[in-house]
Amino acid sequence: RGSSSRSEAKSGRADLIFLIRFRHCCLLRNQRCVLAYLYDRLLRIRALRWEYGSVLPNTIQFHMSAEEVEWFNRYKKSLATYMRSVGGEEGLDLTQDIKPPKSLYIEVRCLRDYGEFEIDDGTTILLKKNSQHFLPRWKCEQLIRQGVLEHILS
Amino acid sequence: QAWLNEKFAPELLESRPEVIECVVEQLDHMEANLKRAKRGDLKVSVHRMEIERIRYVLSSYLRCRLAKIEKFFPHILEKEKSRAEGEPSILSPEEFAFAKEYMANTETYLKDVALKHMPPNLQKVSLLKSVPKPNLDSFVFLRVLERQENILVEPEMDEHREYTIDLEEGSQHLIRYRTIAPLVASGAVQLI
């Protein structure tokens, strides 16, 4: 519709120029609004990768369009490639260590049944609901974010 | 130093691959040492803590850079495209690849979801114009490391005139980023 009004303008209907200009401004504004809305959604989806990890909970995926899921998959692949390229052989997981470390070991309570969990020196811990443990901080970060463990602050 | 500067600067600062490589090597070294150490050795805890702290600073630094890349991606890529031969790059090669992928990803998404359904003359959008630029006029705190003379301060408003100031070593200031940007790059001041 925009292009047809342009050809009308070329045919010399001077009185329509203002209307065409006005309509074009409206179209531009609509375009800006649409893009702003879509872009804002993308930014939120991006934040999800940093908060939840590479697998999104189903309830959230349900609210995403197919193209958004595709965008998310490409984003996390791009991020993974970058993280792998930094830091030694395995790369550096930038989604860990979000807060400065205060202590080595932390008290955690298990919020739901998770099963067995292995820590560095080879011992395995059984994570059952409501059990409390004193575990190395760096091992727990991922699970805390996923909601499996809860950091107990005394 | 690089970490603090990056954290407080409104724009993406120069890439420091040597620093990153050095830190990463240190971390690997320390991890290897720890693996060989005996269990229950007190030094292990202290070293572990150190490793955690270093890893945090490194992660925070790289995260900060990635966030800025994602925030200002069209401007950063444009800057990189128009960079002269001998000038140092703002992005590491991996960051450059990430930035390009991010741009392509977002452009494809917007095109497939919205732009291709719009009337023909609206199907292109200039991301360079739509995405906000870094605000170089934002104020930053800094500490002077090397004495500077005759720094020209541009007027903020038309009534003010430009004036020059001297920066004494060890003094701290609150100033517009734009005025001291080259000093951050050269290491003469430290953002705090």
mmCIF file of C-alpha atoms in Angstrom:
data_model
loop_
_atom_site.group_PDB
_atom_site.id
_atom_site.type_symbol
_atom_site.label_atom_id
_atom_site.label_comp_id
_atom_site.label_asym_id
_atom_site.label_seq_id
_atom_site.Cartn_x
_atom_site.Cartn_y
_atom_site.Cartn_z
ATOM 1 C CA ARG A 1 0.000 0.000 0.000
ATOM 2 C CA GLY A 2 2.929 2.297 0.670
ATOM 3 C CA SER A 3 4.298 1.844 -2.827
ATOM 4 C CA SER A 4 0.972 2.533 -4.515
ATOM 5 C CA SER A 5 0.636 5.851 -2.703
ATOM 6 C CA ARG A 6 4.141 6.755 -3.867
ATOM 7 C CA SER A 7 3.219 6.210 -7.488
ATOM 8 C CA GLU A 8 0.187 8.440 -6.973
ATOM 9 C CA ALA A 9 2.509 11.148 -5.709
ATOM 10 C CA LYS A 10 4.651 10.836 -8.792
ATOM 11 C CA SER A 11 1.630 11.355 -10.983
ATOM 12 C CA GLY A 12 1.552 14.907 -9.658
ATOM 13 C CA ARG A 13 -1.352 15.048 -7.199
ATOM 14 C CA ALA A 14 0.230 17.759 -5.099
ATOM 15 C CA ASP A 15 -2.688 17.972 -2.673
ATOM 16 C CA LEU A 16 -2.105 14.393 -1.620
ATOM 17 C CA ILE A 17 1.532 14.939 -0.689
ATOM 18 C CA PHE A 18 0.769 15.807 2.906
ATOM 19 C CA LEU A 19 -1.487 12.826 3.328
ATOM 20 C CA ILE A 20 1.154 10.537 1.900
ATOM 21 C CA ARG A 21 3.828 11.999 4.122
ATOM 22 C CA PHE A 22 1.614 11.610 7.157
ATOM 23 C CA ARG A 23 0.758 8.034 6.290
ATOM 24 C CA HIS A 24 4.405 7.235 5.733
ATOM 25 C CA CYS A 25 5.231 8.589 9.185
ATOM 26 C CA CYS A 26 2.514 6.413 10.676
ATOM 27 C CA LEU A 27 3.894 3.375 8.901
ATOM 28 C CA LEU A 28 7.394 4.165 10.090
ATOM 29 C CA ARG A 29 6.158 4.554 13.635
ATOM 30 C CA ASN A 30 4.325 1.249 13.456
ATOM 31 C CA GLN A 31 7.423 -0.392 12.109
ATOM 32 C CA ARG A 32 9.441 1.044 14.987
ATOM 33 C CA CYS A 33 6.922 -0.183 17.549
ATOM 34 C CA VAL A 34 6.822 -3.672 16.108
ATOM 35 C CA LEU A 35 10.592 -3.926 15.955
ATOM 36 C CA ALA A 36 10.969 -2.506 19.470
ATOM 37 C CA TYR A 37 8.539 -5.089 20.834
ATOM 38 C CA LEU A 38 10.266 -7.965 19.037
ATOM 39 C CA TYR A 39 13.728 -6.793 20.003
ATOM 40 C CA ASP A 40 12.735 -6.417 23.650
ATOM 41 C CA ARG A 41 11.478 -10.005 23.630
ATOM 42 C CA LEU A 42 14.807 -11.113 22.198
ATOM 43 C CA LEU A 43 16.644 -9.341 24.991
ATOM 44 C CA ARG A 44 14.530 -11.127 27.576
ATOM 45 C CA ILE A 45 15.120 -14.472 25.883
ATOM 46 C CA ARG A 46 18.818 -13.734 25.890
ATOM 47 C CA ALA A 47 18.624 -13.048 29.634
ATOM 48 C CA LEU A 48 17.011 -16.474 30.062
ATOM 49 C CA ARG A 49 20.094 -18.170 28.683
ATOM 50 C CA TRP A 50 22.179 -16.489 31.358
ATOM 51 C CA GLU A 51 19.729 -17.285 34.123
ATOM 52 C CA TYR A 52 18.450 -20.752 33.376
ATOM 53 C CA GLY A 53 21.178 -22.301 31.285
ATOM 54 C CA SER A 54 20.981 -23.866 27.869
ATOM 55 C CA VAL A 55 17.812 -25.830 28.437
ATOM 56 C CA LEU A 56 14.767 -23.701 28.982
ATOM 57 C CA PRO A 57 11.906 -24.869 31.168
ATOM 58 C CA ASN A 58 8.901 -26.000 29.161
ATOM 59 C CA THR A 59 6.583 -23.342 30.498
ATOM 60 C CA ILE A 60 8.828 -20.674 29.018
ATOM 61 C CA GLN A 61 9.383 -22.434 25.727
ATOM 62 C CA PHE A 62 5.656 -22.609 25.373
ATOM 63 C CA HIS A 63 5.489 -18.814 25.237
ATOM 64 C CA MET A 64 8.134 -18.499 22.525
ATOM 65 C CA SER A 65 7.481 -18.477 18.803
ATOM 66 C CA ALA A 66 9.308 -20.943 16.561
ATOM 67 C CA GLU A 67 11.576 -18.185 15.240
ATOM 68 C CA GLU A 68 12.420 -17.111 18.777
ATOM 69 C CA VAL A 69 13.403 -20.661 19.655
ATOM 70 C CA GLU A 70 15.605 -20.680 16.567
ATOM 71 C CA TRP A 71 17.163 -17.371 17.602
ATOM 72 C CA PHE A 72 17.792 -18.770 21.068
ATOM 73 C CA ASN A 73 19.437 -21.893 19.684
ATOM 74 C CA ARG A 74 21.698 -19.878 17.408
ATOM 75 C CA TYR A 75 22.531 -17.507 20.269
ATOM 76 C CA LYS A 76 23.478 -20.245 22.675
ATOM 77 C CA LYS A 77 25.578 -21.950 20.009
ATOM 78 C CA SER A 78 27.387 -18.691 19.294
ATOM 79 C CA LEU A 79 27.934 -18.136 23.018
ATOM 80 C CA ALA A 80 29.193 -21.687 23.512
ATOM 81 C CA THR A 81 31.692 -21.293 20.679
ATOM 82 C CA TYR A 82 32.973 -18.097 22.247
ATOM 83 C CA MET A 83 33.224 -19.550 25.751
ATOM 84 C CA ARG A 84 35.109 -22.546 24.442
ATOM 85 C CA SER A 85 37.633 -20.331 22.731
ATOM 86 C CA VAL A 86 38.573 -18.562 25.953
ATOM 87 C CA GLY A 87 40.643 -20.136 28.641
ATOM 88 C CA GLY A 88 42.598 -23.292 28.188
ATOM 89 C CA GLU A 89 41.405 -26.596 26.820
ATOM 90 C CA GLU A 90 37.824 -26.727 27.966
ATOM 91 C CA GLY A 91 37.038 -23.065 27.836
ATOM 92 C CA LEU A 92 35.594 -20.868 30.527
ATOM 93 C CA ASP A 93 31.923 -21.067 31.425
ATOM 94 C CA LEU A 94 31.025 -17.421 31.719
ATOM 95 C CA THR A 95 27.617 -18.137 33.174
ATOM 96 C CA GLN A 96 29.262 -19.325 36.387
ATOM 97 C CA ASP A 97 30.838 -17.110 39.013
ATOM 98 C CA ILE A 98 28.256 -14.376 38.685
ATOM 99 C CA LYS A 99 28.917 -13.123 42.209
ATOM 100 C CA PRO A 100 32.312 -12.631 43.858
ATOM 101 C CA PRO A 101 33.175 -15.655 45.973
ATOM 102 C CA LYS A 102 32.820 -15.191 49.738
ATOM 103 C CA SER A 103 33.759 -18.626 50.978
ATOM 104 C CA LEU A 104 34.813 -21.977 49.637
ATOM 105 C CA TYR A 105 32.076 -24.147 51.036
ATOM 106 C CA ILE A 106 28.457 -23.278 51.510
ATOM 107 C CA GLU A 107 25.475 -24.723 53.302
ATOM 108 C CA VAL A 108 22.781 -25.817 50.924
ATOM 109 C CA ARG A 109 19.383 -27.374 51.379
ATOM 110 C CA CYS A 110 17.956 -29.607 48.739
ATOM 111 C CA LEU A 111 14.587 -28.425 47.469
ATOM 112 C CA ARG A 112 13.646 -31.492 45.533
ATOM 113 C CA ASP A 113 14.861 -34.983 44.842
ATOM 114 C CA TYR A 114 17.770 -34.788 42.483
ATOM 115 C CA GLY A 115 19.611 -38.027 42.897
ATOM 116 C CA GLU A 116 23.315 -38.619 43.131
ATOM 117 C CA PHE A 117 25.807 -35.811 42.876
ATOM 118 C CA GLU A 118 29.528 -36.300 42.598
ATOM 119 C CA ILE A 119 32.053 -33.863 43.975
ATOM 120 C CA ASP A 120 35.699 -33.417 43.157
ATOM 121 C CA ASP A 121 37.313 -35.910 45.490
ATOM 122 C CA GLY A 122 35.122 -38.675 44.137
ATOM 123 C CA THR A 123 32.548 -38.971 46.886
ATOM 124 C CA THR A 124 28.927 -38.979 45.822
ATOM 125 C CA ILE A 125 26.173 -37.297 47.737
ATOM 126 C CA LEU A 126 22.548 -38.269 47.526
ATOM 127 C CA LEU A 127 20.427 -35.188 47.100
ATOM 128 C CA LYS A 128 17.051 -35.873 48.593
ATOM 129 C CA LYS A 129 14.377 -33.328 49.315
ATOM 130 C CA ASN A 130 15.078 -31.322 52.468
ATOM 131 C CA SER A 131 18.503 -32.809 53.086
ATOM 132 C CA GLN A 132 21.218 -30.345 54.030
ATOM 133 C CA HIS A 133 24.797 -30.453 52.893
ATOM 134 C CA PHE A 134 28.038 -28.551 53.200
ATOM 135 C CA LEU A 135 29.387 -28.477 49.694
ATOM 136 C CA PRO A 136 32.005 -26.679 47.609
ATOM 137 C CA ARG A 137 30.571 -23.487 46.224
ATOM 138 C CA TRP A 138 31.588 -23.890 42.641
ATOM 139 C CA LYS A 139 29.835 -27.197 42.294
ATOM 140 C CA CYS A 140 26.545 -25.862 43.568
ATOM 141 C CA GLU A 141 26.181 -22.709 41.536
ATOM 142 C CA GLN A 142 24.472 -24.338 38.590
ATOM 143 C CA LEU A 143 22.086 -26.318 40.776
ATOM 144 C CA ILE A 144 21.205 -23.287 42.866
ATOM 145 C CA ARG A 145 20.221 -21.426 39.751
ATOM 146 C CA GLN A 146 18.128 -24.297 38.517
ATOM 147 C CA GLY A 147 16.271 -24.314 41.810
ATOM 148 C CA VAL A 148 17.425 -27.744 42.965
ATOM 149 C CA LEU A 149 19.496 -26.444 45.847
ATOM 150 C CA GLU A 150 18.955 -23.494 48.117
ATOM 151 C CA HIS A 151 21.794 -21.544 49.666
ATOM 152 C CA ILE A 152 21.282 -21.249 53.408
ATOM 153 C CA LEU A 153 22.469 -17.960 54.792
ATOM 154 C CA SER A 154 22.856 -18.229 58.521
ATOM 155 C CA GLN B 1 42.918 -2.640 36.142
ATOM 156 C CA ALA B 2 41.521 -3.743 32.809
ATOM 157 C CA TRP B 3 38.534 -5.201 34.646
ATOM 158 C CA LEU B 4 37.686 -1.992 36.480
ATOM 159 C CA ASN B 5 38.163 0.166 33.408
ATOM 160 C CA GLU B 6 35.918 -2.051 31.346
ATOM 161 C CA LYS B 7 33.288 -2.133 34.092
ATOM 162 C CA PHE B 8 32.955 1.615 34.368
ATOM 163 C CA ALA B 9 33.527 2.743 30.792
ATOM 164 C CA PRO B 10 30.363 3.390 28.768
ATOM 165 C CA GLU B 11 31.899 2.021 25.578
ATOM 166 C CA LEU B 12 33.787 -1.130 24.678
ATOM 167 C CA LEU B 13 37.483 -0.696 25.402
ATOM 168 C CA GLU B 14 40.392 -2.151 23.489
ATOM 169 C CA SER B 15 40.760 -5.892 23.545
ATOM 170 C CA ARG B 16 43.563 -7.228 25.759
ATOM 171 C CA PRO B 17 44.368 -10.708 24.541
ATOM 172 C CA GLU B 18 47.752 -10.795 26.273
ATOM 173 C CA VAL B 19 46.244 -10.111 29.662
ATOM 174 C CA ILE B 20 43.531 -12.723 29.201
ATOM 175 C CA GLU B 21 45.983 -15.329 27.994
ATOM 176 C CA CYS B 22 48.265 -14.656 30.923
ATOM 177 C CA VAL B 23 45.453 -14.991 33.461
ATOM 178 C CA VAL B 24 44.131 -18.155 31.871
ATOM 179 C CA GLU B 25 47.584 -19.703 31.924
ATOM 180 C CA GLN B 26 47.934 -18.812 35.594
ATOM 181 C CA LEU B 27 44.592 -20.434 36.384
ATOM 182 C CA ASP B 28 45.490 -23.620 34.539
ATOM 183 C CA HIS B 29 48.831 -23.711 36.298
ATOM 184 C CA MET B 30 47.240 -23.328 39.711
ATOM 185 C CA GLU B 31 44.597 -25.952 38.982
ATOM 186 C CA ALA B 32 47.313 -28.399 37.937
ATOM 187 C CA ASN B 33 49.244 -27.704 41.128
ATOM 188 C CA LEU B 34 46.159 -28.323 43.212
ATOM 189 C CA LYS B 35 45.490 -31.654 41.565
ATOM 190 C CA ARG B 36 48.951 -32.825 42.595
ATOM 191 C CA ALA B 37 48.702 -31.537 46.154
ATOM 192 C CA LYS B 38 47.854 -33.850 49.028
ATOM 193 C CA ARG B 39 44.351 -33.936 50.361
ATOM 194 C CA GLY B 40 43.757 -31.999 53.550
ATOM 195 C CA ASP B 41 46.725 -29.753 52.955
ATOM 196 C CA LEU B 42 45.851 -26.303 54.256
ATOM 197 C CA LYS B 43 47.429 -24.582 51.309
ATOM 198 C CA VAL B 44 44.854 -26.228 49.091
ATOM 199 C CA SER B 45 42.006 -24.135 50.514
ATOM 200 C CA VAL B 46 43.889 -20.902 50.161
ATOM 201 C CA HIS B 47 44.882 -21.658 46.599
ATOM 202 C CA ARG B 48 41.368 -22.739 45.731
ATOM 203 C CA MET B 49 40.030 -19.476 47.047
ATOM 204 C CA GLU B 50 42.570 -17.603 44.996
ATOM 205 C CA ILE B 51 41.591 -19.545 41.890
ATOM 206 C CA GLU B 52 37.927 -18.773 42.511
ATOM 207 C CA ARG B 53 38.645 -15.090 42.912
ATOM 208 C CA ILE B 54 40.764 -14.858 39.794
ATOM 209 C CA ARG B 55 38.216 -16.813 37.811
ATOM 210 C CA TYR B 56 35.502 -14.470 39.006
ATOM 211 C CA VAL B 57 37.389 -11.366 37.887
ATOM 212 C CA LEU B 58 38.167 -12.891 34.507
ATOM 213 C CA SER B 59 34.579 -14.026 33.967
ATOM 214 C CA SER B 60 33.227 -10.677 35.044
ATOM 215 C CA TYR B 61 35.566 -8.878 32.647
ATOM 216 C CA LEU B 62 34.615 -11.050 29.690
ATOM 217 C CA ARG B 63 30.914 -10.933 30.571
ATOM 218 C CA CYS B 64 31.073 -7.150 30.716
ATOM 219 C CA ARG B 65 32.617 -7.066 27.261
ATOM 220 C CA LEU B 66 30.065 -9.475 25.810
ATOM 221 C CA ALA B 67 27.215 -7.444 27.273
ATOM 222 C CA LYS B 68 28.568 -4.290 25.657
ATOM 223 C CA ILE B 69 29.062 -6.076 22.358
ATOM 224 C CA GLU B 70 25.460 -7.248 22.408
ATOM 225 C CA LYS B 71 24.201 -3.838 23.443
ATOM 226 C CA PHE B 72 26.030 -1.794 20.809
ATOM 227 C CA PHE B 73 26.601 -4.394 18.124
ATOM 228 C CA PRO B 74 25.883 -2.328 14.977
ATOM 229 C CA HIS B 75 28.176 0.501 16.103
ATOM 230 C CA ILE B 76 30.962 -1.801 17.187
ATOM 231 C CA LEU B 77 30.879 -3.728 13.923
ATOM 232 C CA GLU B 78 30.828 -0.485 11.952
ATOM 233 C CA LYS B 79 33.795 0.804 13.930
ATOM 234 C CA GLU B 80 35.689 -2.398 13.239
ATOM 235 C CA LYS B 81 34.897 -2.198 9.533
ATOM 236 C CA SER B 82 36.248 1.340 9.282
ATOM 237 C CA ARG B 83 39.325 0.647 11.384
ATOM 238 C CA ALA B 84 42.641 1.651 9.829
ATOM 239 C CA GLU B 85 45.352 -0.948 9.163
ATOM 240 C CA GLY B 86 47.714 -0.298 12.034
ATOM 241 C CA GLU B 87 45.123 0.567 14.678
ATOM 242 C CA PRO B 88 44.605 -1.981 17.447
ATOM 243 C CA SER B 89 41.295 -3.766 17.437
ATOM 244 C CA ILE B 90 38.575 -3.291 19.987
ATOM 245 C CA LEU B 91 37.535 -6.902 19.580
ATOM 246 C CA SER B 92 39.410 -10.139 19.869
ATOM 247 C CA PRO B 93 38.937 -12.410 16.831
ATOM 248 C CA GLU B 94 36.548 -14.599 18.813
ATOM 249 C CA GLU B 95 34.562 -11.592 19.979
ATOM 250 C CA PHE B 96 34.415 -10.360 16.395
ATOM 251 C CA ALA B 97 33.001 -13.703 15.276
ATOM 252 C CA PHE B 98 30.485 -13.601 18.120
ATOM 253 C CA ALA B 99 29.442 -10.054 17.228
ATOM 254 C CA LYS B 100 28.939 -10.936 13.564
ATOM 255 C CA GLU B 101 26.900 -14.003 14.457
ATOM 256 C CA TYR B 102 24.786 -11.987 16.867
ATOM 257 C CA MET B 103 24.078 -9.391 14.193
ATOM 258 C CA ALA B 104 23.230 -11.944 11.541
ATOM 259 C CA ASN B 105 21.035 -13.851 13.988
ATOM 260 C CA THR B 106 19.077 -10.767 15.020
ATOM 261 C CA GLU B 107 18.754 -9.434 11.476
ATOM 262 C CA THR B 108 17.484 -12.759 10.186
ATOM 263 C CA TYR B 109 15.009 -12.990 13.027
ATOM 264 C CA LEU B 110 13.586 -9.501 12.514
ATOM 265 C CA LYS B 111 13.388 -10.028 8.807
ATOM 266 C CA ASP B 112 11.605 -13.368 9.020
ATOM 267 C CA VAL B 113 9.177 -12.364 11.715
ATOM 268 C CA ALA B 114 8.290 -8.810 10.834
ATOM 269 C CA LEU B 115 10.073 -7.082 8.001
ATOM 270 C CA LYS B 116 9.177 -9.438 5.207
ATOM 271 C CA HIS B 117 5.504 -8.914 5.964
ATOM 272 C CA MET B 118 5.769 -5.172 5.662
ATOM 273 C CA PRO B 119 5.168 -3.066 2.546
ATOM 274 C CA PRO B 120 8.144 -3.191 0.170
ATOM 275 C CA ASN B 121 9.552 0.237 0.963
ATOM 276 C CA LEU B 122 9.743 -0.520 4.673
ATOM 277 C CA GLN B 123 11.497 -3.847 4.495
ATOM 278 C CA LYS B 124 14.944 -2.618 5.336
ATOM 279 C CA VAL B 125 15.814 -1.124 8.673
ATOM 280 C CA SER B 126 19.108 0.473 9.598
ATOM 281 C CA LEU B 127 20.196 -1.127 12.858
ATOM 282 C CA LEU B 128 22.945 1.433 13.026
ATOM 283 C CA LYS B 129 20.330 4.138 13.403
ATOM 284 C CA SER B 130 17.854 2.227 15.544
ATOM 285 C CA VAL B 131 20.139 0.748 18.183
ATOM 286 C CA PRO B 132 21.279 3.384 20.692
ATOM 287 C CA LYS B 133 24.924 4.435 20.705
ATOM 288 C CA PRO B 134 27.088 4.279 23.824
ATOM 289 C CA ASN B 135 26.736 7.479 25.820
ATOM 290 C CA LEU B 136 30.234 8.887 25.843
ATOM 291 C CA ASP B 137 29.104 11.907 27.815
ATOM 292 C CA SER B 138 28.264 9.881 30.895
ATOM 293 C CA PHE B 139 30.219 10.815 33.987
ATOM 294 C CA VAL B 140 32.852 8.498 35.401
ATOM 295 C CA PHE B 141 34.989 8.471 38.531
ATOM 296 C CA LEU B 142 38.697 8.205 37.991
ATOM 297 C CA ARG B 143 42.024 8.215 39.772
ATOM 298 C CA VAL B 144 45.025 9.782 38.087
ATOM 299 C CA LEU B 145 48.029 7.494 37.684
ATOM 300 C CA GLU B 146 50.254 9.756 35.628
ATOM 301 C CA ARG B 147 50.252 13.504 35.873
ATOM 302 C CA GLN B 148 48.501 15.150 32.940
ATOM 303 C CA GLU B 149 48.663 18.777 31.932
ATOM 304 C CA ASN B 150 46.274 20.942 30.025
ATOM 305 C CA ILE B 151 43.411 18.574 29.462
ATOM 306 C CA LEU B 152 40.830 20.388 27.385
ATOM 307 C CA VAL B 153 37.311 20.205 28.834
ATOM 308 C CA GLU B 154 34.616 20.944 26.266
ATOM 309 C CA PRO B 155 31.649 23.061 27.332
ATOM 310 C CA GLU B 156 28.525 21.128 28.257
ATOM 311 C CA MET B 157 26.149 23.883 27.411
ATOM 312 C CA ASP B 158 26.455 26.833 25.112
ATOM 313 C CA GLU B 159 26.873 29.367 27.920
ATOM 314 C CA HIS B 160 29.978 27.666 29.282
ATOM 315 C CA ARG B 161 33.342 28.139 27.687
ATOM 316 C CA GLU B 162 35.924 25.432 27.297
ATOM 317 C CA TYR B 163 38.738 25.399 29.834
ATOM 318 C CA THR B 164 41.812 23.373 30.605
ATOM 319 C CA ILE B 165 42.648 21.479 33.759
ATOM 320 C CA ASP B 166 45.724 19.749 35.078
ATOM 321 C CA LEU B 167 45.410 16.301 36.563
ATOM 322 C CA GLU B 168 47.684 15.692 39.518
ATOM 323 C CA GLU B 169 48.972 12.211 40.183
ATOM 324 C CA GLY B 170 46.889 10.440 42.823
ATOM 325 C CA SER B 171 43.952 12.836 42.606
ATOM 326 C CA GLN B 172 40.413 11.616 42.008
ATOM 327 C CA HIS B 173 37.854 13.215 39.739
ATOM 328 C CA LEU B 174 34.323 12.939 38.430
ATOM 329 C CA ILE B 175 34.372 13.877 34.792
ATOM 330 C CA ARG B 176 32.694 13.192 31.480
ATOM 331 C CA TYR B 177 34.027 10.038 29.852
ATOM 332 C CA ARG B 178 34.491 11.728 26.497
ATOM 333 C CA THR B 179 37.073 14.166 27.909
ATOM 334 C CA ILE B 180 39.387 11.502 29.291
ATOM 335 C CA ALA B 181 38.724 8.596 26.924
ATOM 336 C CA PRO B 182 42.233 8.621 25.373
ATOM 337 C CA LEU B 183 43.753 8.703 28.863
ATOM 338 C CA VAL B 184 41.987 5.490 29.797
ATOM 339 C CA ALA B 185 43.328 3.832 26.677
ATOM 340 C CA SER B 186 46.875 4.951 27.425
ATOM 341 C CA GLY B 187 46.710 3.908 31.058
ATOM 342 C CA ALA B 188 47.239 7.394 32.458
ATOM 343 C CA VAL B 189 44.049 7.231 34.505
ATOM 344 C CA GLN B 190 42.190 4.432 36.226
ATOM 345 C CA LEU B 191 38.385 4.330 36.346
ATOM 346 C CA ILE B 192 36.972 3.575 39.784
#
